[in-house]
């Protein structure tokens, strides 16, 4: 029973945690078991091999850590860097801000490059800092691939091109929490040294598993990194990898079976098809926003996110009232504006195991909410704009042809 009951299903359109598909829920509906038995190591071995596919790496070393994205951040930093190391980090929204806070509290020398919220990472400033760093004092570039607070996606391929242009050896550490398994992500091709995600985003699992992949360069850096680490120490995992038992402490058995089911669904659809679906749903959402006469928080098309759209409201409307109204009246959960954009934007998450009709239900709900709070929206306008696109671009379901 829901803590606050509402008839029908809750329409969950925050940018994480997201809807969990029924096959994943069924896979997790199982008792505990001995993780030292042959079964769990055998399952874990297949998972470690298969998660490399969602990062698009053949050379990376994967880690499945019972934690959140915040824990995965800490694991990436402390296993590759030493206190006092100079790093460049981009501040473009709430989650990049939180990662910077963590970096500073872990005693790294953080060179912050700040942009207006709604803009992407300022790569020109990064280039100038790399050009001036002939001593190679910069040890890492830390960047959030997809900033969910503002719906902004950064160009990782461009970051790699700049690093290569200046022949700079800095590690490239990437928060892919709301991008991996939804946006185009190419760990090997883009020379990403540590990439990380969380189970509750595009993988469509419950919160509780941080998934990282480390390049050979990052694994080599971990041998000399002096940051204190215990729970997140990769070396503990590597010892048990060699033993063939894989786990230095008790894993979540249920999440492991859920991850197996989630990966199977992604591979059945095809990862490239999953990415294309996210692009299609995102474009439909943006067309609806345009039809409503509202604006995207992301200021340029090159920064538009395909997993979340942050929508700017007129100054006479408090966006938190839109979110509150949706939950109270229509059983619809939307994302709040955070920090600098609190009260100014609301967010539609369109990531994970989601289809066209689910999205259209959300857009219809948003139209009614906008009408409720006094915005002069024409009912059906956004839904019609989205339908026009989706009716012409939605492919047949491969398994049903």
mmCIF file of C-alpha atoms in Angstrom:
data_model
loop_
_atom_site.group_PDB
_atom_site.id
_atom_site.type_symbol
_atom_site.label_atom_id
_atom_site.label_comp_id
_atom_site.label_asym_id
_atom_site.label_seq_id
_atom_site.Cartn_x
_atom_site.Cartn_y
_atom_site.Cartn_z
ATOM 1 C CA UNK A 1 0.000 0.000 0.000
ATOM 2 C CA UNK A 2 1.294 3.461 -0.878
ATOM 3 C CA UNK A 3 2.030 5.706 2.075
ATOM 4 C CA UNK A 4 -0.259 8.268 0.409
ATOM 5 C CA UNK A 5 -2.673 6.267 -1.707
ATOM 6 C CA UNK A 6 -3.847 7.489 -5.099
ATOM 7 C CA UNK A 7 -5.903 5.474 -7.608
ATOM 8 C CA UNK A 8 -4.130 3.987 -10.598
ATOM 9 C CA UNK A 9 -0.392 4.130 -11.117
ATOM 10 C CA UNK A 10 1.911 6.931 -10.121
ATOM 11 C CA UNK A 11 3.316 8.571 -13.248
ATOM 12 C CA UNK A 12 6.989 8.909 -12.355
ATOM 13 C CA UNK A 13 8.727 11.529 -14.505
ATOM 14 C CA UNK A 14 11.507 12.765 -12.300
ATOM 15 C CA UNK A 15 14.986 12.297 -13.834
ATOM 16 C CA UNK A 16 15.754 9.469 -11.443
ATOM 17 C CA UNK A 17 14.842 7.294 -9.756
ATOM 18 C CA UNK A 18 12.821 6.058 -12.707
ATOM 19 C CA UNK A 19 10.191 3.453 -13.525
ATOM 20 C CA UNK A 20 11.271 -0.133 -12.895
ATOM 21 C CA UNK A 21 10.075 -2.566 -15.604
ATOM 22 C CA UNK A 22 8.072 -5.569 -14.501
ATOM 23 C CA UNK A 23 10.672 -8.191 -15.556
ATOM 24 C CA UNK A 24 13.213 -6.458 -13.322
ATOM 25 C CA UNK A 25 10.805 -6.337 -10.377
ATOM 26 C CA UNK A 26 10.082 -10.049 -10.827
ATOM 27 C CA UNK A 27 13.792 -10.876 -11.056
ATOM 28 C CA UNK A 28 14.419 -9.105 -7.739
ATOM 29 C CA UNK A 29 11.490 -10.789 -5.988
ATOM 30 C CA UNK A 30 13.603 -13.526 -4.467
ATOM 31 C CA UNK A 31 14.998 -14.639 -1.143
ATOM 32 C CA UNK A 32 18.513 -14.001 0.109
ATOM 33 C CA UNK A 33 21.175 -16.565 -0.689
ATOM 34 C CA UNK A 34 24.747 -17.316 0.255
ATOM 35 C CA UNK A 35 26.958 -15.010 -1.827
ATOM 36 C CA UNK A 36 29.880 -17.375 -1.247
ATOM 37 C CA UNK A 37 28.078 -20.202 -3.033
ATOM 38 C CA UNK A 38 29.078 -20.918 -6.672
ATOM 39 C CA UNK A 39 25.915 -19.259 -7.993
ATOM 40 C CA UNK A 40 26.604 -15.620 -7.067
ATOM 41 C CA UNK A 41 30.197 -15.522 -8.363
ATOM 42 C CA UNK A 42 28.997 -17.082 -11.621
ATOM 43 C CA UNK A 43 26.297 -14.409 -11.921
ATOM 44 C CA UNK A 44 28.738 -11.646 -10.991
ATOM 45 C CA UNK A 45 31.238 -12.747 -13.638
ATOM 46 C CA UNK A 46 28.637 -12.343 -16.407
ATOM 47 C CA UNK A 47 27.551 -8.961 -15.014
ATOM 48 C CA UNK A 48 31.090 -7.590 -14.959
ATOM 49 C CA UNK A 49 31.596 -8.594 -18.580
ATOM 50 C CA UNK A 50 28.242 -7.221 -19.702
ATOM 51 C CA UNK A 51 28.366 -3.843 -17.947
ATOM 52 C CA UNK A 52 31.467 -3.071 -20.020
ATOM 53 C CA UNK A 53 29.167 -3.052 -23.041
ATOM 54 C CA UNK A 54 27.057 -0.158 -21.725
ATOM 55 C CA UNK A 55 30.226 1.915 -21.309
ATOM 56 C CA UNK A 56 31.391 0.799 -24.785
ATOM 57 C CA UNK A 57 34.742 -0.397 -23.533
ATOM 58 C CA UNK A 58 36.743 -3.542 -24.104
ATOM 59 C CA UNK A 59 39.736 -2.509 -21.987
ATOM 60 C CA UNK A 60 38.058 -1.065 -18.863
ATOM 61 C CA UNK A 61 37.891 -2.734 -15.451
ATOM 62 C CA UNK A 62 34.334 -2.640 -14.024
ATOM 63 C CA UNK A 63 33.283 -2.345 -10.393
ATOM 64 C CA UNK A 64 29.814 -2.928 -8.928
ATOM 65 C CA UNK A 65 29.702 -1.138 -5.589
ATOM 66 C CA UNK A 66 26.714 -1.154 -3.191
ATOM 67 C CA UNK A 67 26.350 2.627 -3.073
ATOM 68 C CA UNK A 68 24.772 5.619 -4.836
ATOM 69 C CA UNK A 69 26.214 7.879 -7.504
ATOM 70 C CA UNK A 70 27.749 9.990 -4.728
ATOM 71 C CA UNK A 71 29.702 6.969 -3.514
ATOM 72 C CA UNK A 72 30.755 6.214 -7.089
ATOM 73 C CA UNK A 73 32.097 9.797 -7.330
ATOM 74 C CA UNK A 74 34.195 9.227 -4.222
ATOM 75 C CA UNK A 75 35.465 5.902 -5.509
ATOM 76 C CA UNK A 76 36.546 7.466 -8.807
ATOM 77 C CA UNK A 77 38.406 10.298 -7.077
ATOM 78 C CA UNK A 78 40.090 8.519 -4.193
ATOM 79 C CA UNK A 79 41.357 5.580 -6.227
ATOM 80 C CA UNK A 80 43.104 7.735 -8.833
ATOM 81 C CA UNK A 81 44.232 10.930 -7.044
ATOM 82 C CA UNK A 82 46.201 12.098 -4.018
ATOM 83 C CA UNK A 83 45.348 14.911 -1.571
ATOM 84 C CA UNK A 84 46.528 18.246 -2.941
ATOM 85 C CA UNK A 85 46.354 17.152 -6.571
ATOM 86 C CA UNK A 86 45.189 19.912 -8.881
ATOM 87 C CA UNK A 87 42.046 19.055 -10.813
ATOM 88 C CA UNK A 88 39.767 20.990 -13.162
ATOM 89 C CA UNK A 89 36.051 20.675 -12.484
ATOM 90 C CA UNK A 90 33.124 22.350 -14.255
ATOM 91 C CA UNK A 91 30.301 23.995 -12.287
ATOM 92 C CA UNK A 92 27.191 24.117 -14.472
ATOM 93 C CA UNK A 93 24.379 23.016 -12.133
ATOM 94 C CA UNK A 94 23.450 21.402 -8.834
ATOM 95 C CA UNK A 95 25.052 18.008 -9.347
ATOM 96 C CA UNK A 96 28.339 19.327 -10.668
ATOM 97 C CA UNK A 97 28.267 21.673 -7.653
ATOM 98 C CA UNK A 98 27.846 18.725 -5.280
ATOM 99 C CA UNK A 99 30.690 16.820 -6.926
ATOM 100 C CA UNK A 100 32.939 19.885 -6.578
ATOM 101 C CA UNK A 101 31.997 20.088 -2.895
ATOM 102 C CA UNK A 102 33.044 16.472 -2.473
ATOM 103 C CA UNK A 103 36.320 17.088 -4.320
ATOM 104 C CA UNK A 104 37.132 20.006 -2.029
ATOM 105 C CA UNK A 105 36.247 18.082 1.121
ATOM 106 C CA UNK A 106 38.562 15.289 -0.032
ATOM 107 C CA UNK A 107 41.346 17.909 -0.052
ATOM 108 C CA UNK A 108 41.995 18.160 -3.764
ATOM 109 C CA UNK A 109 43.100 21.495 -5.245
ATOM 110 C CA UNK A 110 39.991 22.175 -7.330
ATOM 111 C CA UNK A 111 40.251 24.647 -10.195
ATOM 112 C CA UNK A 112 36.573 25.442 -10.782
ATOM 113 C CA UNK A 113 35.389 26.598 -14.210
ATOM 114 C CA UNK A 114 31.922 28.049 -13.701
ATOM 115 C CA UNK A 115 29.248 28.674 -16.326
ATOM 116 C CA UNK A 116 25.803 30.189 -16.106
ATOM 117 C CA UNK A 117 23.234 27.545 -15.208
ATOM 118 C CA UNK A 118 21.692 26.502 -18.522
ATOM 119 C CA UNK A 119 25.042 26.533 -20.302
ATOM 120 C CA UNK A 120 27.502 23.711 -20.851
ATOM 121 C CA UNK A 121 31.099 23.386 -19.712
ATOM 122 C CA UNK A 122 33.347 26.231 -20.876
ATOM 123 C CA UNK A 123 35.906 24.235 -22.838
ATOM 124 C CA UNK A 124 37.747 27.340 -24.040
ATOM 125 C CA UNK A 125 38.769 28.144 -20.474
ATOM 126 C CA UNK A 126 39.824 24.534 -19.972
ATOM 127 C CA UNK A 127 41.939 24.710 -23.134
ATOM 128 C CA UNK A 128 43.689 27.866 -21.940
ATOM 129 C CA UNK A 129 44.499 26.243 -18.577
ATOM 130 C CA UNK A 130 45.885 23.131 -20.265
ATOM 131 C CA UNK A 131 47.947 25.243 -22.660
ATOM 132 C CA UNK A 132 49.528 27.069 -19.724
ATOM 133 C CA UNK A 133 50.219 23.868 -17.783
ATOM 134 C CA UNK A 134 53.557 22.862 -19.262
ATOM 135 C CA UNK A 135 54.518 21.236 -15.950
ATOM 136 C CA UNK A 136 51.435 18.991 -16.127
ATOM 137 C CA UNK A 137 50.334 19.978 -12.644
ATOM 138 C CA UNK A 138 46.704 19.287 -13.588
ATOM 139 C CA UNK A 139 46.112 15.651 -12.710
ATOM 140 C CA UNK A 140 42.469 15.232 -13.749
ATOM 141 C CA UNK A 141 39.552 16.773 -15.602
ATOM 142 C CA UNK A 142 36.246 16.084 -13.810
ATOM 143 C CA UNK A 143 33.075 16.645 -15.799
ATOM 144 C CA UNK A 144 29.395 15.780 -15.465
ATOM 145 C CA UNK A 145 28.288 14.416 -18.821
ATOM 146 C CA UNK A 146 24.627 15.259 -18.286
ATOM 147 C CA UNK A 147 23.646 17.855 -15.669
ATOM 148 C CA UNK A 148 20.149 16.860 -14.594
ATOM 149 C CA UNK A 149 19.400 20.099 -12.739
ATOM 150 C CA UNK A 150 19.417 22.125 -15.965
ATOM 151 C CA UNK A 151 19.016 19.502 -18.680
ATOM 152 C CA UNK A 152 22.448 20.214 -20.175
ATOM 153 C CA UNK A 153 24.674 17.646 -21.898
ATOM 154 C CA UNK A 154 28.393 18.227 -22.358
ATOM 155 C CA UNK A 155 30.482 17.215 -25.374
ATOM 156 C CA UNK A 156 32.938 14.614 -24.102
ATOM 157 C CA UNK A 157 34.497 14.021 -27.502
ATOM 158 C CA UNK A 158 35.473 17.705 -27.575
ATOM 159 C CA UNK A 159 37.068 17.418 -24.147
ATOM 160 C CA UNK A 160 39.179 14.516 -25.377
ATOM 161 C CA UNK A 161 40.199 16.410 -28.529
ATOM 162 C CA UNK A 162 41.455 19.318 -26.410
ATOM 163 C CA UNK A 163 43.421 17.039 -24.094
ATOM 164 C CA UNK A 164 44.998 15.316 -27.083
ATOM 165 C CA UNK A 165 45.736 18.621 -28.842
ATOM 166 C CA UNK A 166 47.857 19.768 -25.903
ATOM 167 C CA UNK A 167 49.253 16.258 -25.330
ATOM 168 C CA UNK A 168 48.166 16.589 -21.737
ATOM 169 C CA UNK A 169 48.247 13.445 -19.551
ATOM 170 C CA UNK A 170 45.454 14.476 -17.150
ATOM 171 C CA UNK A 171 42.938 11.766 -16.327
ATOM 172 C CA UNK A 172 39.397 12.244 -17.640
ATOM 173 C CA UNK A 173 36.844 11.396 -14.927
ATOM 174 C CA UNK A 174 33.205 11.444 -16.041
ATOM 175 C CA UNK A 175 29.952 11.433 -14.099
ATOM 176 C CA UNK A 176 27.624 9.532 -16.412
ATOM 177 C CA UNK A 177 24.916 9.004 -13.808
ATOM 178 C CA UNK A 178 22.070 10.325 -15.985
ATOM 179 C CA UNK A 179 23.651 9.569 -19.359
ATOM 180 C CA UNK A 180 25.069 6.054 -19.545
ATOM 181 C CA UNK A 181 22.561 3.624 -21.121
ATOM 182 C CA UNK A 182 20.550 6.567 -22.477
ATOM 183 C CA UNK A 183 22.924 8.921 -24.301
ATOM 184 C CA UNK A 184 25.728 8.107 -26.700
ATOM 185 C CA UNK A 185 28.699 7.181 -24.502
ATOM 186 C CA UNK A 186 31.983 5.824 -25.850
ATOM 187 C CA UNK A 187 34.496 5.202 -23.105
ATOM 188 C CA UNK A 188 37.302 3.797 -25.218
ATOM 189 C CA UNK A 189 36.840 6.059 -28.233
ATOM 190 C CA UNK A 190 36.685 9.230 -26.115
ATOM 191 C CA UNK A 191 39.535 8.204 -23.852
ATOM 192 C CA UNK A 192 37.504 8.346 -20.652
ATOM 193 C CA UNK A 193 39.586 7.110 -17.729
ATOM 194 C CA UNK A 194 36.850 6.604 -15.143
ATOM 195 C CA UNK A 195 33.150 6.563 -15.985
ATOM 196 C CA UNK A 196 30.397 5.980 -13.469
ATOM 197 C CA UNK A 197 26.652 5.638 -13.254
ATOM 198 C CA UNK A 198 23.938 4.753 -10.751
ATOM 199 C CA UNK A 199 21.454 1.901 -10.883
ATOM 200 C CA UNK A 200 18.385 4.141 -10.432
ATOM 201 C CA UNK A 201 18.790 6.087 -13.675
ATOM 202 C CA UNK A 202 18.731 4.711 -17.219
ATOM 203 C CA UNK A 203 19.298 1.144 -16.042
ATOM 204 C CA UNK A 204 15.832 1.374 -14.416
ATOM 205 C CA UNK A 205 16.747 -0.356 -11.160
ATOM 206 C CA UNK A 206 16.249 0.667 -7.549
ATOM 207 C CA UNK A 207 18.845 2.951 -6.029
ATOM 208 C CA UNK A 208 21.763 1.192 -4.383
ATOM 209 C CA UNK A 209 24.402 0.215 -6.920
ATOM 210 C CA UNK A 210 27.202 2.450 -8.171
ATOM 211 C CA UNK A 211 28.741 1.113 -11.373
ATOM 212 C CA UNK A 212 32.192 2.264 -12.442
ATOM 213 C CA UNK A 213 34.585 1.397 -15.210
ATOM 214 C CA UNK A 214 38.283 2.306 -15.066
ATOM 215 C CA UNK A 215 40.692 2.489 -17.994
ATOM 216 C CA UNK A 216 44.144 0.849 -17.882
ATOM 217 C CA UNK A 217 45.568 4.358 -17.312
ATOM 218 C CA UNK A 218 43.274 4.859 -14.307
ATOM 219 C CA UNK A 219 44.159 1.432 -12.937
ATOM 220 C CA UNK A 220 47.836 2.341 -13.166
ATOM 221 C CA UNK A 221 47.170 5.662 -11.397
ATOM 222 C CA UNK A 222 45.435 3.780 -8.583
ATOM 223 C CA UNK A 223 48.728 2.086 -7.709
ATOM 224 C CA UNK A 224 50.261 5.393 -6.578
ATOM 225 C CA UNK A 225 47.159 7.355 -5.479
ATOM 226 C CA UNK A 226 47.503 8.302 -1.815
ATOM 227 C CA UNK A 227 43.929 9.269 -0.962
ATOM 228 C CA UNK A 228 42.541 7.404 2.023
ATOM 229 C CA UNK A 229 40.005 4.818 0.957
ATOM 230 C CA UNK A 230 38.531 1.766 2.621
ATOM 231 C CA UNK A 231 35.011 0.829 1.521
ATOM 232 C CA UNK A 232 35.622 2.156 -2.003
ATOM 233 C CA UNK A 233 39.121 0.730 -2.472
ATOM 234 C CA UNK A 234 39.446 -0.956 -5.869
ATOM 235 C CA UNK A 235 42.329 -3.084 -4.594
ATOM 236 C CA UNK A 236 39.970 -4.990 -2.312
ATOM 237 C CA UNK A 237 37.798 -5.843 -5.302
ATOM 238 C CA UNK A 238 40.788 -6.862 -7.432
ATOM 239 C CA UNK A 239 41.951 -9.337 -4.775
ATOM 240 C CA UNK A 240 38.591 -11.100 -4.862
ATOM 241 C CA UNK A 241 38.437 -10.899 -8.680
ATOM 242 C CA UNK A 242 41.659 -12.958 -8.743
ATOM 243 C CA UNK A 243 40.179 -15.427 -6.257
ATOM 244 C CA UNK A 244 37.082 -15.812 -8.435
ATOM 245 C CA UNK A 245 34.690 -14.919 -5.610
ATOM 246 C CA UNK A 246 34.417 -11.227 -6.639
ATOM 247 C CA UNK A 247 33.000 -9.684 -3.445
ATOM 248 C CA UNK A 248 35.031 -8.155 -0.588
ATOM 249 C CA UNK A 249 31.794 -7.688 1.366
ATOM 250 C CA UNK A 250 28.160 -8.676 1.131
ATOM 251 C CA UNK A 251 26.461 -7.542 -2.103
ATOM 252 C CA UNK A 252 22.757 -6.941 -2.630
ATOM 253 C CA UNK A 253 21.685 -10.273 -4.068
ATOM 254 C CA UNK A 254 18.381 -8.855 -5.265
ATOM 255 C CA UNK A 255 20.046 -5.946 -7.116
ATOM 256 C CA UNK A 256 22.423 -8.338 -8.859
ATOM 257 C CA UNK A 257 19.519 -10.354 -10.251
ATOM 258 C CA UNK A 258 17.762 -7.095 -11.122
ATOM 259 C CA UNK A 259 20.834 -5.871 -12.989
ATOM 260 C CA UNK A 260 20.950 -9.127 -14.920
ATOM 261 C CA UNK A 261 17.331 -8.623 -16.025
ATOM 262 C CA UNK A 262 17.871 -4.919 -16.787
ATOM 263 C CA UNK A 263 20.886 -5.610 -18.994
ATOM 264 C CA UNK A 264 19.004 -8.391 -20.785
ATOM 265 C CA UNK A 265 16.189 -5.953 -21.636
ATOM 266 C CA UNK A 266 18.666 -3.356 -22.930
ATOM 267 C CA UNK A 267 20.526 -5.889 -25.052
ATOM 268 C CA UNK A 268 17.272 -7.313 -26.426
ATOM 269 C CA UNK A 269 16.198 -3.852 -27.559
ATOM 270 C CA UNK A 270 19.745 -3.046 -28.651
ATOM 271 C CA UNK A 271 21.791 -0.346 -26.927
ATOM 272 C CA UNK A 272 21.837 1.863 -30.023
ATOM 273 C CA UNK A 273 18.051 1.523 -30.270
ATOM 274 C CA UNK A 274 17.736 2.485 -26.593
ATOM 275 C CA UNK A 275 19.795 5.607 -27.274
ATOM 276 C CA UNK A 276 17.663 6.422 -30.329
ATOM 277 C CA UNK A 277 14.483 5.988 -28.260
ATOM 278 C CA UNK A 278 15.731 8.464 -25.702
ATOM 279 C CA UNK A 279 16.523 10.954 -28.479
ATOM 280 C CA UNK A 280 13.034 10.510 -29.931
ATOM 281 C CA UNK A 281 11.225 10.997 -26.621
ATOM 282 C CA UNK A 282 13.374 14.008 -25.770
ATOM 283 C CA UNK A 283 12.652 15.696 -29.082
ATOM 284 C CA UNK A 284 8.918 15.079 -28.607
ATOM 285 C CA UNK A 285 9.133 16.686 -25.156
ATOM 286 C CA UNK A 286 10.940 19.733 -26.518
ATOM 287 C CA UNK A 287 8.342 20.140 -29.258
ATOM 288 C CA UNK A 288 5.628 20.090 -26.593
ATOM 289 C CA UNK A 289 7.456 22.748 -24.567
ATOM 290 C CA UNK A 290 7.723 24.925 -27.659
ATOM 291 C CA UNK A 291 4.013 24.473 -28.388
ATOM 292 C CA UNK A 292 3.226 25.625 -24.844
ATOM 293 C CA UNK A 293 5.180 28.831 -25.471
ATOM 294 C CA UNK A 294 7.759 27.967 -22.800
ATOM 295 C CA UNK A 295 11.554 27.771 -23.001
ATOM 296 C CA UNK A 296 14.161 25.131 -22.334
ATOM 297 C CA UNK A 297 16.607 25.944 -19.535
ATOM 298 C CA UNK A 298 19.430 24.671 -21.757
ATOM 299 C CA UNK A 299 20.339 27.746 -23.772
ATOM 300 C CA UNK A 300 21.634 26.127 -26.979
ATOM 301 C CA UNK A 301 20.514 23.109 -28.974
ATOM 302 C CA UNK A 302 23.993 21.580 -28.704
ATOM 303 C CA UNK A 303 23.448 21.304 -24.939
ATOM 304 C CA UNK A 304 19.901 19.837 -25.023
ATOM 305 C CA UNK A 305 19.669 16.703 -22.910
ATOM 306 C CA UNK A 306 17.940 13.572 -24.146
ATOM 307 C CA UNK A 307 17.227 12.318 -20.623
ATOM 308 C CA UNK A 308 15.699 15.370 -18.916
ATOM 309 C CA UNK A 309 14.144 18.643 -20.013
ATOM 310 C CA UNK A 310 14.214 21.564 -17.591
ATOM 311 C CA UNK A 311 11.412 24.002 -18.442
ATOM 312 C CA UNK A 312 11.546 27.680 -17.521
ATOM 313 C CA UNK A 313 8.256 29.127 -16.227
ATOM 314 C CA UNK A 314 7.108 32.779 -16.365
ATOM 315 C CA UNK A 315 8.168 34.897 -13.352
ATOM 316 C CA UNK A 316 4.591 35.049 -12.023
ATOM 317 C CA UNK A 317 4.527 31.254 -11.543
ATOM 318 C CA UNK A 318 6.398 29.347 -8.851
ATOM 319 C CA UNK A 319 7.520 26.135 -10.515
ATOM 320 C CA UNK A 320 7.339 24.251 -7.208
ATOM 321 C CA UNK A 321 3.560 24.709 -7.333
ATOM 322 C CA UNK A 322 3.512 22.878 -10.668
ATOM 323 C CA UNK A 323 5.307 19.926 -9.106
ATOM 324 C CA UNK A 324 3.082 20.008 -6.016
ATOM 325 C CA UNK A 325 -0.132 20.212 -8.089
ATOM 326 C CA UNK A 326 0.926 17.299 -10.277
ATOM 327 C CA UNK A 327 1.484 15.044 -7.279
ATOM 328 C CA UNK A 328 -1.628 16.156 -5.375
ATOM 329 C CA UNK A 329 -4.161 16.129 -8.197
ATOM 330 C CA UNK A 330 -2.916 13.965 -11.063
ATOM 331 C CA UNK A 331 -0.588 11.419 -9.401
ATOM 332 C CA UNK A 332 2.189 12.761 -11.597
ATOM 333 C CA UNK A 333 5.724 13.202 -10.250
ATOM 334 C CA UNK A 334 7.830 15.918 -11.911
ATOM 335 C CA UNK A 335 11.277 17.214 -11.002
ATOM 336 C CA UNK A 336 11.707 20.330 -8.869
ATOM 337 C CA UNK A 337 14.000 23.202 -9.768
ATOM 338 C CA UNK A 338 17.113 23.005 -7.590
ATOM 339 C CA UNK A 339 19.260 25.675 -5.962
ATOM 340 C CA UNK A 340 19.752 28.628 -8.363
ATOM 341 C CA UNK A 341 16.789 27.558 -10.509
ATOM 342 C CA UNK A 342 14.450 26.668 -7.626
ATOM 343 C CA UNK A 343 10.999 28.084 -8.333
ATOM 344 C CA UNK A 344 12.077 28.954 -11.872
ATOM 345 C CA UNK A 345 12.056 25.596 -13.637
ATOM 346 C CA UNK A 346 10.390 22.230 -13.411
ATOM 347 C CA UNK A 347 11.834 19.116 -14.962
ATOM 348 C CA UNK A 348 10.440 16.268 -17.035
ATOM 349 C CA UNK A 349 12.596 13.168 -16.815
ATOM 350 C CA UNK A 350 12.355 10.971 -19.902
ATOM 351 C CA UNK A 351 14.897 8.247 -19.273
ATOM 352 C CA UNK A 352 14.949 4.566 -18.566
ATOM 353 C CA UNK A 353 12.452 1.929 -19.562
ATOM 354 C CA UNK A 354 9.867 4.324 -21.019
ATOM 355 C CA UNK A 355 7.718 4.414 -24.141
ATOM 356 C CA UNK A 356 5.825 6.919 -26.258
ATOM 357 C CA UNK A 357 2.389 6.526 -24.688
ATOM 358 C CA UNK A 358 3.786 6.897 -21.188
ATOM 359 C CA UNK A 359 5.418 10.172 -22.229
ATOM 360 C CA UNK A 360 2.217 11.445 -23.848
ATOM 361 C CA UNK A 361 0.336 10.790 -20.609
ATOM 362 C CA UNK A 362 2.889 12.917 -18.779
ATOM 363 C CA UNK A 363 2.629 15.754 -21.314
ATOM 364 C CA UNK A 364 -1.172 15.723 -21.043
ATOM 365 C CA UNK A 365 -0.854 15.953 -17.271
ATOM 366 C CA UNK A 366 1.561 18.874 -17.509
ATOM 367 C CA UNK A 367 -0.896 20.749 -19.733
ATOM 368 C CA UNK A 368 -3.667 20.381 -17.159
ATOM 369 C CA UNK A 369 -1.325 21.480 -14.389
ATOM 370 C CA UNK A 370 -0.232 24.562 -16.345
ATOM 371 C CA UNK A 371 -3.896 25.445 -16.784
ATOM 372 C CA UNK A 372 -4.478 24.903 -13.054
ATOM 373 C CA UNK A 373 -1.703 27.325 -12.036
ATOM 374 C CA UNK A 374 -2.884 30.068 -14.357
ATOM 375 C CA UNK A 375 -0.665 29.669 -17.389
ATOM 376 C CA UNK A 376 -2.632 30.258 -20.642
ATOM 377 C CA UNK A 377 -1.824 26.960 -22.319
ATOM 378 C CA UNK A 378 -3.995 25.618 -25.105
ATOM 379 C CA UNK A 379 -4.991 22.138 -23.982
ATOM 380 C CA UNK A 380 -3.758 19.521 -26.418
ATOM 381 C CA UNK A 381 -1.154 21.753 -28.046
ATOM 382 C CA UNK A 382 1.930 20.067 -26.647
ATOM 383 C CA UNK A 383 0.465 16.590 -26.903
ATOM 384 C CA UNK A 384 -0.393 17.220 -30.552
ATOM 385 C CA UNK A 385 3.110 18.456 -31.329
ATOM 386 C CA UNK A 386 4.637 15.398 -29.674
ATOM 387 C CA UNK A 387 2.175 13.049 -31.389
ATOM 388 C CA UNK A 388 2.997 14.486 -34.801
ATOM 389 C CA UNK A 389 6.631 13.565 -34.309
ATOM 390 C CA UNK A 390 6.128 10.212 -32.604
ATOM 391 C CA UNK A 391 3.515 8.940 -35.055
ATOM 392 C CA UNK A 392 6.042 9.407 -37.854
ATOM 393 C CA UNK A 393 9.192 8.205 -36.099
ATOM 394 C CA UNK A 394 8.240 5.442 -33.653
ATOM 395 C CA UNK A 395 9.491 2.118 -35.041
ATOM 396 C CA UNK A 396 7.677 -1.177 -34.869
ATOM 397 C CA UNK A 397 8.478 -3.264 -31.800
ATOM 398 C CA UNK A 398 11.082 -5.682 -33.169
ATOM 399 C CA UNK A 399 9.981 -8.698 -31.127
ATOM 400 C CA UNK A 400 6.377 -8.333 -32.365
ATOM 401 C CA UNK A 401 6.911 -8.097 -36.108
#
